[in-house]
Coordinates of C-alpha atoms in Angstrom, one line a residue:
F1 CA 113.7 140.0 184.9
F2 CA 113.0 140.7 181.2
E3 CA 112.5 137.0 180.4
N4 CA 110.5 135.9 183.4
Y5 CA 108.4 139.1 183.7
T6 CA 107.5 139.3 180.0
G7 CA 107.2 135.5 179.5
V8 CA 109.0 135.9 176.2
Q9 CA 110.2 132.6 174.7
V10 CA 113.8 132.7 173.6
I11 CA 114.3 130.4 170.6
I12 CA 118.0 129.8 169.8
Y13 CA 119.4 128.4 166.5
G14 CA 123.0 127.4 165.9
D15 CA 125.5 126.7 168.7
L16 CA 125.9 128.9 171.7
P17 CA 128.9 127.6 173.8
K18 CA 128.0 126.8 177.4
N19 CA 131.3 128.3 178.7
K20 CA 132.1 132.0 178.6
E21 CA 134.6 133.3 176.1
N22 CA 136.2 136.5 175.1
V23 CA 134.3 137.5 172.0
V24 CA 133.2 140.2 169.6
Y25 CA 129.5 140.0 169.2
L26 CA 128.2 141.3 165.8
S27 CA 124.4 141.7 165.4
N28 CA 121.8 143.3 163.3
H29 CA 120.2 146.3 165.0
Q30 CA 116.5 147.3 165.0
C31 CA 115.5 148.4 168.6
T32 CA 116.7 149.0 172.1
V33 CA 115.7 145.5 173.1
D34 CA 118.7 144.3 171.0
W35 CA 120.9 145.4 173.9
I36 CA 119.0 143.1 176.2
I37 CA 119.3 140.2 173.8
A38 CA 123.1 140.3 174.2
D39 CA 122.5 140.0 178.0
M40 CA 120.1 137.1 177.5
L41 CA 122.8 135.2 175.6
A42 CA 125.6 136.2 177.9
I43 CA 123.8 135.0 181.1
R44 CA 123.5 131.6 179.5
Q45 CA 127.3 131.4 179.4
N46 CA 127.7 132.9 182.9
A47 CA 129.2 136.0 181.3
L48 CA 126.5 138.6 182.1
G49 CA 128.9 141.0 183.8
H50 CA 131.3 140.8 180.9
V51 CA 129.1 142.6 178.3
R52 CA 130.6 145.8 176.9
Y53 CA 129.2 147.9 174.1
V54 CA 130.5 150.0 171.2
L55 CA 128.1 152.9 171.3
K56 CA 127.2 156.0 169.4
D57 CA 129.1 159.0 170.9
G58 CA 125.9 160.9 171.7
L59 CA 124.9 158.2 174.2
K60 CA 127.6 159.2 176.6
W61 CA 125.4 162.1 177.7
L62 CA 122.7 159.7 179.0
P63 CA 122.0 160.4 182.7
L64 CA 124.3 158.2 184.8
Y65 CA 124.3 155.4 182.2
G66 CA 126.6 157.3 179.9
W67 CA 129.3 157.4 182.7
Y68 CA 128.5 153.8 183.7
F69 CA 129.0 152.4 180.2
S70 CA 132.3 154.2 179.9
Q71 CA 133.6 152.9 183.2
H72 CA 132.3 149.4 182.4
G73 CA 134.5 149.1 179.3
G74 CA 132.2 150.6 176.7
V75 CA 133.6 152.4 173.8
Y76 CA 132.0 155.6 172.4
V77 CA 132.6 156.2 168.6
K78 CA 131.7 158.8 166.1
R79 CA 130.7 158.0 162.6
S80 CA 132.5 158.2 159.3
A81 CA 135.3 160.8 159.1
N82 CA 135.0 161.6 162.8
F83 CA 135.7 158.0 163.8
N84 CA 138.8 158.0 166.2
E85 CA 140.6 154.7 165.6
K86 CA 143.5 155.5 168.0
E87 CA 141.1 156.3 170.9
M88 CA 139.2 153.0 170.4
R89 CA 142.4 151.0 170.2
E90 CA 143.7 152.6 173.4
K91 CA 140.5 151.9 175.2
L92 CA 140.6 148.2 174.2
R93 CA 144.3 147.8 175.0
A94 CA 143.6 149.2 178.5
Q95 CA 140.9 146.6 178.9
M96 CA 143.2 143.8 177.8
K97 CA 146.0 145.0 180.0
A98 CA 143.6 144.8 183.0
E99 CA 142.7 141.3 181.8
T100 CA 139.0 142.4 181.6
P101 CA 136.7 139.6 180.3
M102 CA 135.4 140.8 176.9
Y103 CA 131.9 140.3 175.4
L104 CA 132.1 143.3 173.1
V105 CA 128.8 144.0 171.4
I106 CA 128.9 145.8 168.0
F107 CA 126.0 146.8 165.8
P108 CA 127.8 147.3 162.5
E109 CA 124.9 149.0 160.7
G110 CA 125.6 152.1 162.8
T111 CA 121.9 152.8 163.3
R112 CA 118.6 150.9 163.6
Y113 CA 116.8 149.3 160.7
N114 CA 113.4 151.1 160.8
P115 CA 110.9 150.1 158.1
E116 CA 109.0 153.4 159.0
I117 CA 112.0 155.4 157.8
P118 CA 112.4 154.2 154.2
K119 CA 114.9 156.9 153.3
V120 CA 117.6 155.4 155.6
I121 CA 117.0 152.0 154.0
A122 CA 117.1 153.5 150.4
D123 CA 120.3 155.4 151.2
S124 CA 121.9 152.3 152.5
Q125 CA 120.9 150.3 149.5
S126 CA 122.1 153.1 147.2
F127 CA 125.5 153.2 148.9
A128 CA 125.8 149.4 148.5
E129 CA 125.0 149.6 144.8
K130 CA 127.6 152.4 144.3
E131 CA 130.2 150.3 146.1
G132 CA 129.4 147.2 144.1
L133 CA 128.1 145.3 147.1
A134 CA 125.0 143.2 147.3
I135 CA 121.8 145.1 148.1
L136 CA 120.2 144.1 151.4
K137 CA 116.5 144.1 152.1
H138 CA 116.1 143.5 155.9
V139 CA 119.4 144.9 157.2
L140 CA 121.4 148.0 156.4
T141 CA 124.8 148.0 154.7
P142 CA 127.3 147.4 157.6
R143 CA 130.2 149.7 158.4
V144 CA 133.5 147.9 159.0
K145 CA 135.6 150.4 161.0
A146 CA 134.7 149.5 164.6
T147 CA 134.6 145.8 163.8
H148 CA 138.0 145.9 162.1
V149 CA 139.6 147.9 165.0
A150 CA 138.1 145.6 167.6
I151 CA 139.1 142.3 166.0
D152 CA 142.5 143.6 164.9
T153 CA 143.4 145.1 168.3
M154 CA 142.2 142.0 170.3
K155 CA 143.0 139.2 167.9
D156 CA 145.4 137.5 170.4
Y157 CA 142.9 138.1 173.2
L158 CA 139.7 136.8 171.6
D159 CA 138.4 133.2 171.5
A160 CA 135.9 133.8 168.7
V161 CA 133.5 136.2 166.9
Y162 CA 129.7 135.6 167.4
D163 CA 127.6 136.5 164.4
V164 CA 124.1 137.0 165.8
T165 CA 120.9 137.5 163.8
V166 CA 117.8 138.6 165.8
A167 CA 114.1 138.6 164.7
Y168 CA 111.1 139.5 166.9
E169 CA 107.9 137.6 166.3
G170 CA 104.8 139.6 165.8
T171 CA 106.5 142.4 163.8
V172 CA 104.5 141.8 160.5
D173 CA 101.3 143.6 159.7
H174 CA 98.1 142.1 158.2
K175 CA 99.5 142.8 154.7
G176 CA 102.6 140.8 155.5
Q177 CA 104.8 143.9 155.6
R178 CA 107.5 144.1 158.2
K179 CA 106.7 146.5 161.1
L180 CA 108.8 148.3 163.6
A181 CA 110.5 146.0 166.1
P182 CA 109.3 146.3 169.7
S183 CA 110.4 149.3 171.8
M184 CA 111.6 148.6 175.4
T185 CA 108.1 149.7 176.7
E186 CA 106.3 147.4 174.3
F187 CA 108.6 144.5 175.2
L188 CA 107.8 145.1 178.9
C189 CA 104.1 145.2 178.0
K190 CA 104.5 141.6 176.7
E191 CA 103.8 142.5 173.1
C192 CA 106.6 140.2 171.8
P193 CA 105.7 136.5 172.3
R194 CA 109.0 135.0 171.0
V195 CA 112.4 136.2 170.0
H196 CA 114.4 134.2 167.5
I197 CA 118.2 134.3 167.7
F198 CA 120.5 132.6 165.2
I199 CA 124.1 132.3 166.3
D200 CA 127.2 131.5 164.2
R201 CA 130.4 131.1 166.1
I202 CA 133.4 132.1 163.9
E203 CA 137.0 131.3 164.4
L204 CA 139.4 134.2 164.2
K205 CA 141.5 132.4 161.6
D206 CA 138.5 132.5 159.2
I207 CA 138.3 136.3 159.2
P208 CA 140.5 138.4 156.9
E209 CA 142.9 140.7 158.7
E210 CA 143.1 143.6 156.3
Q211 CA 140.3 146.1 156.5
M212 CA 139.5 146.0 152.8
Y213 CA 139.0 142.3 152.8
M214 CA 137.3 142.3 156.2
R215 CA 134.8 144.8 154.7
R216 CA 133.8 142.3 152.0
W217 CA 133.7 139.5 154.6
L218 CA 131.4 141.5 156.9
H219 CA 129.1 142.4 154.0
E220 CA 128.9 138.7 153.2
R221 CA 127.9 137.9 156.8
F222 CA 125.1 140.5 156.5
E223 CA 124.0 138.9 153.2
I224 CA 123.6 135.7 155.3
K225 CA 121.6 137.6 157.9
D226 CA 119.4 139.1 155.1
K227 CA 118.6 135.6 153.7
L228 CA 117.7 134.4 157.2
L229 CA 115.4 137.4 157.7
I230 CA 113.9 137.0 154.2
E231 CA 113.0 133.4 155.2
F232 CA 111.6 134.7 158.5
Y233 CA 109.4 137.5 157.1
D234 CA 108.8 136.7 153.5
A235 CA 108.9 132.9 152.9
K236 CA 106.3 131.9 150.4
D237 CA 105.3 128.9 152.5
S238 CA 103.5 130.3 155.5
K239 CA 104.7 127.4 157.6
R240 CA 108.3 128.5 157.2
R241 CA 107.6 132.1 158.3
N242 CA 108.3 133.4 161.8
K243 CA 111.3 131.1 162.3
F244 CA 114.8 130.6 161.0
P245 CA 115.7 127.5 159.0
G246 CA 117.4 124.6 160.9
K247 CA 117.1 123.1 164.3
S248 CA 116.1 125.3 167.2
V249 CA 115.9 125.1 171.0
H250 CA 113.4 126.8 173.3
S251 CA 116.0 128.1 175.8
K252 CA 114.5 128.6 179.3
L253 CA 116.3 130.6 181.9
S254 CA 116.1 129.4 185.4
L255 CA 115.0 131.8 188.1
K256 CA 118.1 130.8 190.1
K257 CA 120.2 132.6 187.5
T258 CA 118.8 136.0 188.2
L259 CA 116.6 135.9 191.3
P260 CA 119.3 136.6 193.9
S261 CA 120.6 139.7 192.1
L262 CA 117.1 140.9 191.5
L263 CA 116.1 140.6 195.2
F264 CA 119.3 142.3 196.3
L265 CA 119.0 145.2 193.9
G266 CA 115.2 145.5 194.5
G267 CA 115.6 145.3 198.3
L268 CA 118.4 148.0 198.2
T269 CA 116.3 150.3 196.1
A270 CA 113.1 149.8 198.1
S271 CA 114.8 150.4 201.4
M272 CA 116.2 153.6 200.0
L273 CA 112.9 154.9 198.6
L274 CA 110.9 154.0 201.8
T275 CA 112.8 156.6 203.9
E276 CA 112.8 160.4 203.4
S277 CA 116.6 160.6 203.6
G278 CA 116.9 157.7 201.2
R279 CA 114.6 159.4 198.6
K280 CA 116.6 162.6 198.8
L281 CA 119.9 160.7 198.3
Y282 CA 118.3 158.9 195.4
V283 CA 117.3 162.1 193.7
K284 CA 120.6 163.8 194.4
T285 CA 122.5 160.8 193.0
W286 CA 120.6 161.2 189.7
I287 CA 121.1 165.0 189.5
Y288 CA 124.7 165.4 190.7
G289 CA 125.8 162.0 189.5
T290 CA 124.6 162.9 186.0
L291 CA 126.5 166.2 186.1
L292 CA 129.7 164.7 187.4
G293 CA 129.4 161.8 184.9
C294 CA 128.9 164.1 181.9
L295 CA 132.0 166.1 183.1
W296 CA 134.0 162.9 183.5
V297 CA 133.2 161.4 180.0
S298 CA 133.9 164.8 178.3
I299 CA 137.4 164.9 179.9
K300 CA 138.2 161.2 179.8
P301 CA 136.3 159.4 177.0

């Protein structure tokens, strides 16, 4: 729906395996559309229903969706000192025990990169400098806890780690300064002509196991992302801007991949909304489903 309705061109760099795998997906984070990008890649591997997310704890209170993500294998985490490692490990082990396919999406920055909130960027750079890490321009300093727990807990279950870098074309102003990435509404209003996605598939054996060393490794991966984004936004040669270096493929998604499910869901929703009893059921589902969902996730994270 998102691709065919908006007409966005998906430009892929690097190697995206054709077959589905159990993976941890690490990406830079700048807007809500980043969630959809994970789906866009997963469907190209026939793994759309396998996408799970590591989410900020506050998102569990979203109407209906907060409960849905929890039931679908999502993991809610709190930041810094409140991070509950044991709870995350237990959730992941339960998924492995059930032999749940795993396409676990993590945004290690912990929050969105927003050029309109320079204080967050400055604080991130200050922290990197204090810790003796390279200062990053187009991404925030990544946090390693969730990534380490995920990879360490599932190391015998995963096939690989996908290191994904995303850039949205049209997010530079007339002065050449980076703008805010498109919101979901702007994306649906067709304000993003192309999205560029660089994928690096990493073998588990190439990732340090200890958290201290993985932290350095993760920061180095974000240094690579930063260089890619500097090339995309700031290249001196204008011909090299708005694209990542290297070979790329304009990846088109066939309607056959998504049309059946869209027609089924659309037909089901329309048939419900066209009757008075259906509309009442729809409203009650949102109201009571949200209340019951919030109660559920507060008792059983």
